[in-house]
Coordinates of C-alpha atoms in Angstrom, one line a residue:
X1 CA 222.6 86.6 117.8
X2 CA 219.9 86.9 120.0
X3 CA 217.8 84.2 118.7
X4 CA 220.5 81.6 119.8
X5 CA 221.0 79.5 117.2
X6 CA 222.9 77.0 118.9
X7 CA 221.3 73.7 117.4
X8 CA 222.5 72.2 114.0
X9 CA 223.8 74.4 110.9
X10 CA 223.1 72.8 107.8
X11 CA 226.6 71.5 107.1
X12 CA 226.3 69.5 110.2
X13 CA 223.1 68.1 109.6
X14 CA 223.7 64.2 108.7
X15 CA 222.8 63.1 105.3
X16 CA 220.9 65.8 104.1
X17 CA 219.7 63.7 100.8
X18 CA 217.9 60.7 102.9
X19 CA 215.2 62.0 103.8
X20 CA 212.9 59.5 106.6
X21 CA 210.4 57.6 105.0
X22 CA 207.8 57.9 107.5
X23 CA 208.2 60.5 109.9
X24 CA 205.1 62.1 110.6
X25 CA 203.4 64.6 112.9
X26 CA 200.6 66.3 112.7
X27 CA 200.0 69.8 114.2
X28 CA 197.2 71.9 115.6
X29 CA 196.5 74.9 116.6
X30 CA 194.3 75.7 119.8
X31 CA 191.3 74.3 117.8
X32 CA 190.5 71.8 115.4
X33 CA 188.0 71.3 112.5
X34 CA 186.0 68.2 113.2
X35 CA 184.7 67.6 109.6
X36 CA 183.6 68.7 106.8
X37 CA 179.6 68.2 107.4
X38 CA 180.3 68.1 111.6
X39 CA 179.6 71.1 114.1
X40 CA 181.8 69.5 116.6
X41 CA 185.2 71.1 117.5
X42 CA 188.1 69.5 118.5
X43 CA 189.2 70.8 121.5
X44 CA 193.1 71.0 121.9
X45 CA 195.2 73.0 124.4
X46 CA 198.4 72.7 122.8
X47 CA 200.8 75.9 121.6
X48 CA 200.2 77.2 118.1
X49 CA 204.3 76.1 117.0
X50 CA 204.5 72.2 117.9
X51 CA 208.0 70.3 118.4
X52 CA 207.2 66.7 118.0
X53 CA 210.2 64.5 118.7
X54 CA 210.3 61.8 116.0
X55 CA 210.0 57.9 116.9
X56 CA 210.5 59.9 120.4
X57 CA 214.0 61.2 121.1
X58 CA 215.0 61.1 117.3
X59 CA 215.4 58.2 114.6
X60 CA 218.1 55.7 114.5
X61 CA 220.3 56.1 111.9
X62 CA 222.7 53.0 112.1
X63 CA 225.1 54.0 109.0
X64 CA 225.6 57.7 109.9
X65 CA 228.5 59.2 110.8
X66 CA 226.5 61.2 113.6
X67 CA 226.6 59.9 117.1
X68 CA 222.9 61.5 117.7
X69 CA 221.8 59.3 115.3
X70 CA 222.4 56.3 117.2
X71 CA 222.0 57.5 121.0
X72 CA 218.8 56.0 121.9
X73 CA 216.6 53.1 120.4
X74 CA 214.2 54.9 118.3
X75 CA 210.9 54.0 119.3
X76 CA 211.3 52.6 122.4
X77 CA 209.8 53.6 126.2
X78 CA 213.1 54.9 126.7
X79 CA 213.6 57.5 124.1
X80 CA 210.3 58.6 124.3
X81 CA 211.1 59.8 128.2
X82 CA 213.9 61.1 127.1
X83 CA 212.4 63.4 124.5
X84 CA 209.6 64.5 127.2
X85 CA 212.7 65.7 129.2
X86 CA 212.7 68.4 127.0
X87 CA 210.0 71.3 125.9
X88 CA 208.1 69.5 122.9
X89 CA 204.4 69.0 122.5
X90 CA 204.1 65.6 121.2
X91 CA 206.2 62.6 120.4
X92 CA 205.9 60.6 117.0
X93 CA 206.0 57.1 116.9
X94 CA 204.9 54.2 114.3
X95 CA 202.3 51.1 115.1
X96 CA 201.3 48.5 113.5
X97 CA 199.1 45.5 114.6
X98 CA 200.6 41.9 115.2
X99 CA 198.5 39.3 113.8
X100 CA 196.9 38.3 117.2
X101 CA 195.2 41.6 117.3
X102 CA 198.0 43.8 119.4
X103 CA 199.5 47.2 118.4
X104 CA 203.2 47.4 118.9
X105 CA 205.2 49.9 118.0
X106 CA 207.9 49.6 115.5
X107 CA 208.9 51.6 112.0
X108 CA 210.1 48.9 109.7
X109 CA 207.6 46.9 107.4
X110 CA 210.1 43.6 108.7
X111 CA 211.6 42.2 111.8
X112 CA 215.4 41.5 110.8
X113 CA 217.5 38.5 112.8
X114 CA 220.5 36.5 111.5
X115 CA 220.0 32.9 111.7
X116 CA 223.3 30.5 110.5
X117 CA 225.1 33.6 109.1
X118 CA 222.1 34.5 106.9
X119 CA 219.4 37.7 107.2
X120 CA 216.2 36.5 107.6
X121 CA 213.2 39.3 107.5
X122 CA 209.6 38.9 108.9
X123 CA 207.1 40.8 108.6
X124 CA 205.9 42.3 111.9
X125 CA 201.9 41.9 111.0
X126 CA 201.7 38.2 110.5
X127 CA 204.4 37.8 114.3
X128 CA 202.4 37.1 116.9
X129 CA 203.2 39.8 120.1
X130 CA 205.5 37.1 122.4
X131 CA 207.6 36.5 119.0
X132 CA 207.9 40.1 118.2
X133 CA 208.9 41.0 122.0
X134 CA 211.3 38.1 121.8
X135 CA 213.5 40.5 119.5
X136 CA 216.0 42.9 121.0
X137 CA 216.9 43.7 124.6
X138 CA 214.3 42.0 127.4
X139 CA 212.7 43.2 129.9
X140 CA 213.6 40.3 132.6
X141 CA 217.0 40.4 133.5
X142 CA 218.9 37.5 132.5
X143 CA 217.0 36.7 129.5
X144 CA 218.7 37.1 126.2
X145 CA 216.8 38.3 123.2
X146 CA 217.5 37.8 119.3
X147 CA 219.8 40.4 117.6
X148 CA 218.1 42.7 115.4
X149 CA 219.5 43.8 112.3
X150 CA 218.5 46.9 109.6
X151 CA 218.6 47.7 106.1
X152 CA 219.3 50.8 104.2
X153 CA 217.8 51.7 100.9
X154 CA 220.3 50.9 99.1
X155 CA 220.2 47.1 100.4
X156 CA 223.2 47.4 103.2
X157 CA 222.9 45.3 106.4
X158 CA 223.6 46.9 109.6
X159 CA 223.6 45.5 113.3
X160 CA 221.1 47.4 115.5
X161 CA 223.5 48.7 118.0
X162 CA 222.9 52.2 119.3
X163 CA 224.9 53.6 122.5
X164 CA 221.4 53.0 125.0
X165 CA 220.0 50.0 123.8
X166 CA 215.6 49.0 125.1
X167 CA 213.0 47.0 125.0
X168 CA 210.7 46.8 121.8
X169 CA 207.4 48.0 123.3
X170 CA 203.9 47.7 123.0
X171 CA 201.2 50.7 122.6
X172 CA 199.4 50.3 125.8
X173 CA 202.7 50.0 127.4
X174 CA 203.8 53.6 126.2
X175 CA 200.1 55.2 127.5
X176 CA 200.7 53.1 131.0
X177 CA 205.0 53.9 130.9
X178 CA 205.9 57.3 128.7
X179 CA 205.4 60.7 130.9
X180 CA 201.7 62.1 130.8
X181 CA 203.1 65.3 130.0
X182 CA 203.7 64.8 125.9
X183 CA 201.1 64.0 124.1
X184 CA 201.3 60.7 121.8
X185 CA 201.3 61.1 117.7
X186 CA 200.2 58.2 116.8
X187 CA 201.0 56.9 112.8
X188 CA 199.2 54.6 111.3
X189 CA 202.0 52.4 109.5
X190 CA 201.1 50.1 106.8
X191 CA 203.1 49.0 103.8
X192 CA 203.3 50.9 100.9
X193 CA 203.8 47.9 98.5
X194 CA 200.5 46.8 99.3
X195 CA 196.6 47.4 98.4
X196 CA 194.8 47.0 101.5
X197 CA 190.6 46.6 101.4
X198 CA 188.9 48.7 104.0
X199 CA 187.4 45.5 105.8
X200 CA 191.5 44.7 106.5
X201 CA 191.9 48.1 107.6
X202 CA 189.0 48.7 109.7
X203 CA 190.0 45.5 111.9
X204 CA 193.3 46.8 112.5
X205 CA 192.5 50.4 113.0
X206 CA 189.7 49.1 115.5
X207 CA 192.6 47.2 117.5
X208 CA 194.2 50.6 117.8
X209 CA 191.6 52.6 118.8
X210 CA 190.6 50.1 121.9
X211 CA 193.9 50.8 123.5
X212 CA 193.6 54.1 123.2
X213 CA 190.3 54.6 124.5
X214 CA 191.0 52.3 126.9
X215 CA 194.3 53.7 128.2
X216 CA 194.6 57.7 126.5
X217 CA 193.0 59.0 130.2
X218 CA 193.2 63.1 128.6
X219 CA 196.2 62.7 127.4
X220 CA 196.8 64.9 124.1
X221 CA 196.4 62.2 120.7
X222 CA 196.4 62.6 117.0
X223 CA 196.5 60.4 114.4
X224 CA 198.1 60.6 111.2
X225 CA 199.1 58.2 108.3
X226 CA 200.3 58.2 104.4
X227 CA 197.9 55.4 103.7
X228 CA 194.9 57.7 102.2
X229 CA 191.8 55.3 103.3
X230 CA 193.5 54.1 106.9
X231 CA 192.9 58.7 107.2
X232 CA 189.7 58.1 105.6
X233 CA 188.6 55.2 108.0
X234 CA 190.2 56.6 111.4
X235 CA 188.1 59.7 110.6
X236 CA 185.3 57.8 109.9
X237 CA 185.2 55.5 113.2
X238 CA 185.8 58.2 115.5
X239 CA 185.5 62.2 116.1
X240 CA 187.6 61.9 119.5
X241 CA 191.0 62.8 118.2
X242 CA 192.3 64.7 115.3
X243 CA 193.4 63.3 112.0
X244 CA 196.8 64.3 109.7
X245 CA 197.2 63.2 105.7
X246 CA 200.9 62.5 105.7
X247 CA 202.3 63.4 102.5
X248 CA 205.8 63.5 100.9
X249 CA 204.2 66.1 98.6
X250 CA 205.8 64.6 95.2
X251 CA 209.2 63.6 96.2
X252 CA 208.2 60.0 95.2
X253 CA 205.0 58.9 93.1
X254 CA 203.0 56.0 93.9
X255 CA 199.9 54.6 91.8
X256 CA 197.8 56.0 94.2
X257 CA 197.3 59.7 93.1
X258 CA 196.0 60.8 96.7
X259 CA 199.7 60.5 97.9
X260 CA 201.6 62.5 94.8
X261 CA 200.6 66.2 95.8
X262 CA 200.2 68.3 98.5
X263 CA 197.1 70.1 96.3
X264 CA 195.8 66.0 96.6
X265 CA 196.6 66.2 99.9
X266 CA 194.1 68.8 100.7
X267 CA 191.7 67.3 98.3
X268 CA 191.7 64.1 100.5
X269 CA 191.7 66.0 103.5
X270 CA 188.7 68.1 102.5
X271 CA 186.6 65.4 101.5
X272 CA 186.9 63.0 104.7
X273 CA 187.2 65.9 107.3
X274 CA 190.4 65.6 108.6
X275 CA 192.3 68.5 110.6
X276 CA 195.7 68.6 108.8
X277 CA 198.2 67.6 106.5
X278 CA 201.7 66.5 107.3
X279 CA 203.9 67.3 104.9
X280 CA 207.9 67.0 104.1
X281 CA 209.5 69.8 104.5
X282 CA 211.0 69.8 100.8
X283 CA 207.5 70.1 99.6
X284 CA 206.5 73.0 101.3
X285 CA 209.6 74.8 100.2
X286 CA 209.4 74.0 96.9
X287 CA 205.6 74.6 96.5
X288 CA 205.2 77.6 99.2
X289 CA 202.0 78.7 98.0
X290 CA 200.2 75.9 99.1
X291 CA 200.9 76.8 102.8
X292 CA 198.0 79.7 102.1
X293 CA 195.7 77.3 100.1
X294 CA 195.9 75.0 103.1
X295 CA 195.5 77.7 105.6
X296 CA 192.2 79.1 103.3
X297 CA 190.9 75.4 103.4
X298 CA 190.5 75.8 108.0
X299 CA 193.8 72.9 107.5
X300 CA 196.1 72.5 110.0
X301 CA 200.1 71.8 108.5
X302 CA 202.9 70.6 109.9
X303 CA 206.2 68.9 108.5
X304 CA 208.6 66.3 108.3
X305 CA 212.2 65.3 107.2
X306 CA 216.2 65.5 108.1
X307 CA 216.1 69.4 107.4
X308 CA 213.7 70.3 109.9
X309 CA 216.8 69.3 112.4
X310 CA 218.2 72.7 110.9
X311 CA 217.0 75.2 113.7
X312 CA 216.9 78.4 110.7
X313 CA 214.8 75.9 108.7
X314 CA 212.4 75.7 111.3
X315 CA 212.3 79.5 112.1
X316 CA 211.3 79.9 108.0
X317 CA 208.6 77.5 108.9
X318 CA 207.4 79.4 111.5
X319 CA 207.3 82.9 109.6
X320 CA 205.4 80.9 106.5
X321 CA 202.7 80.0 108.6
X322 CA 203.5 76.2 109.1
X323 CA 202.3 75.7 112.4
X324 CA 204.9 72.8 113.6
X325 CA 208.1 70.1 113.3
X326 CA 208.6 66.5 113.3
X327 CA 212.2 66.5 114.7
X328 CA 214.9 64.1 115.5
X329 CA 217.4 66.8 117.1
X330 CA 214.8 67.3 119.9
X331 CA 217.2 68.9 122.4
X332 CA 218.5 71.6 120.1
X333 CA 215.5 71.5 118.0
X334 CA 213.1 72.2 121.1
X335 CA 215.5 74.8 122.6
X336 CA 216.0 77.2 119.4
X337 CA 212.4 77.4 118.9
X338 CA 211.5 78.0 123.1
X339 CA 214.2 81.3 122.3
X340 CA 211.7 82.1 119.5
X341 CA 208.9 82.0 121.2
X342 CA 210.1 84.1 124.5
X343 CA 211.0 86.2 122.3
X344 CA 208.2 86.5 120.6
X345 CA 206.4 86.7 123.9
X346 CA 208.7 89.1 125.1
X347 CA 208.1 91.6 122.1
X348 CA 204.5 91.5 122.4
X349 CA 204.1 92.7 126.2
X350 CA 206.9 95.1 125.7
X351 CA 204.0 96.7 122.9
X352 CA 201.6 96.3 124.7
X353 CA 203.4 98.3 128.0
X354 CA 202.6 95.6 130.3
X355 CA 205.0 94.7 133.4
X356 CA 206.1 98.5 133.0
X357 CA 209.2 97.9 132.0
X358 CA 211.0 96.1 134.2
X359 CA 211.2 92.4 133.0
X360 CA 213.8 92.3 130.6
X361 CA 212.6 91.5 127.1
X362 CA 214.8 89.1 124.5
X363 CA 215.1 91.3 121.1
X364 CA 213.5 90.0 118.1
X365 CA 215.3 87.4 116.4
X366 CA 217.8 88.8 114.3
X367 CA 220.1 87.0 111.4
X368 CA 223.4 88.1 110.3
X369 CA 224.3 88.4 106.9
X370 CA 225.9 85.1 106.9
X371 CA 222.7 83.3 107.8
X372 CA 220.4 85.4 105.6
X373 CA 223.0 84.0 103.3
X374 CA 222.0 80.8 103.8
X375 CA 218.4 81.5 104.1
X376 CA 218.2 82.9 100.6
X377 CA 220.1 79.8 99.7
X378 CA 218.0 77.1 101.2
X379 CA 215.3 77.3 98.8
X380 CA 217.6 76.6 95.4
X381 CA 219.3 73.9 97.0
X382 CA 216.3 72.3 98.2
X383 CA 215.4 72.1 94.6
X384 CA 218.4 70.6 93.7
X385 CA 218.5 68.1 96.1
X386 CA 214.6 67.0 95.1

């Protein structure tokens, strides 16, 4: 097939049903909107079709049966250089602020150690930054840190043991550390299970935005975040960088109606002049008109979740109009979609006569029947899964 599918096919795709909680990525194409009552225009020099490699190189998954899924240490200095090895625009990762004022970067809400045969959790926003660091693999040889432990959803413990093990990290150590090349999407993480007041917010987004001004040097940044009035705020204290509404699009529903819809979604985004919406990629199939709504409304839209590790799911994406993926396959991921767009690239000189003739030109993608199959399949059993 000349599109050379050789990533993932859906059966081998691990745990389709879990999909990530926060994954997020936001997308743009060449230029972005500044706001809804602002002449100014984003500038962005970034490919229309982004492959953004989640928590860097791909999340950990510490109960899968996949070895991918426990490779790297998600979010760590180390699997973000890993990921820039490869062709993708921007890497995701998560940050929140320690409760001396320092972004760090880290997914889960809590910090989980065993002490005395017993899980203890703390939250990561009221650690101070040498506590936090004192977790997981150290820097200095010789020192030893403190095990760090997960939980799954449905309340299993596991040991956080993946094949290269690193450091937990700091923001301004991934601008001053991670190669210049990739650009940095940053999410906003806060906990869903709590009502923050924009005062609370603003300090914390503030502590954010220092280190990046202070250390982005024209490095390629976006923003994004599920929490409705973080977007609001980070759109509201600066005009430098683009801003994403993550959005699970309905899969769950939360008291705060901002978050239940992707038509809220663009409401939001509307409103406080942000650039895009990231959605899961469940949402988008199951509601595909709204990719044209959100294209009518000058948005930006990109997607998250396990199926975008599917390389045909992607290639759907692409043809819909959704103008990039959050991935955690990032080396078959990133190479599927290079063949589509050489190919693409291809096609279009060959139309337009140039190099005479004598470059060879990759065929359009083509799908057997087997794959079509499965295309025409995808949709239903997206639904079912939902």
């Amino acid at each position: 097939m000349a599109m050379a599918l050789k990533a993932v096919h859906v059966c081998d795709v691990p745990n389709l049903d879990q999909v990530p909680e926060n994954a997020a990525l936001a997308l743009c194409s060449t230029r972005f909107r500044a706001g809804v009552n602002d002449d100014k225009i984003c500038e962005c020099n970034i490919p229309k079709f982004l492959v953004v490699g989640h928590r860097g190189n791909g999340m950990n998954m510490l109960q899968s049966p996949d070895p991918r899924m426990k490779s790297i240490k998600e979010n760590s200095i180390l699997s973000f250089n890993e990921a820039a090895k490869f062709s993708i625009d921007f890497i995701e990762f998560d940050v929140q602020v320690t409760k001396d004022d320092y972004p760090v970067i880290y997914h889960d809400n809590f910090v989980l150690h065993e002490e005395k045969g017993v899980i203890v959790e703390n939250r990561v926003t009221e650690l101070a930054l040498a506590e936090f660091l004192s977790y997981g693999p150290q820097k200095h040889p010789g020192s030893e840190g403190k095990p760090l432990y997960r939980k799954t959803k449905d309340g299993r413990f596991f040991e956080w043991k993946v094949e290269k093990d690193a450091p937990l990290c700091t923001l301004e150590e991934a601008f001053h550390n991670v190669d210049q090349s990739v650009g940095f999407n940053v999410e906003l993480k806060f906990d869903d299970f709590i009502v923050y007041k924009d005062e609370e917010l603003s300090r914390i987004l503030k502590a954010i935005l220092k280190v990046v001004f202070e250390n982005a040097k024209g490095r390629q940044i976006l923003f994004s975040s599920f929490q409705p009035d973080a977007a609001r705020l980070i759109r509201k204290l600066q005009s430098t960088y683009p801003v994403y509404f993550l959005t699970n699009g309905g899969s769950e529903i939360y008291t705060d109606i901002r978050r239940n819809s992707l038509e809220e979604a663009i409401k939001l985004s509307l409103e406080n002049g942000l650039q895009g919406i990231v959605s899961e990629v469940k949402a988008v199939f199951r509601n595909p008109g709204a990719v044209g709504r959100i294209k009518e409304s000058k948005l930006s839209l990109m997607t998250y979740g396990q199926l975008n590790n599917v390389p045909e799911v992607a290639y759907m994406q692409h043809l819909m109009g959704v103008e990039g993926v959050i991935v955690d396959l990032v080396k078959e991921i990133s190479e599927s979609v290079s063949d589509l767009t050489h190919a693409k690239e291809g096609e279009e000189k060959s139309m337009y006569g140039e190099e005479d003739g004598k470059k060879e030109v990759k065929a359009k993608p083509q799908f057997s029947k087997d794959e079509l199959s499965f295309l025409l399949k995808l949709i239903p059993e997206l639904m079912i899964q939902a």
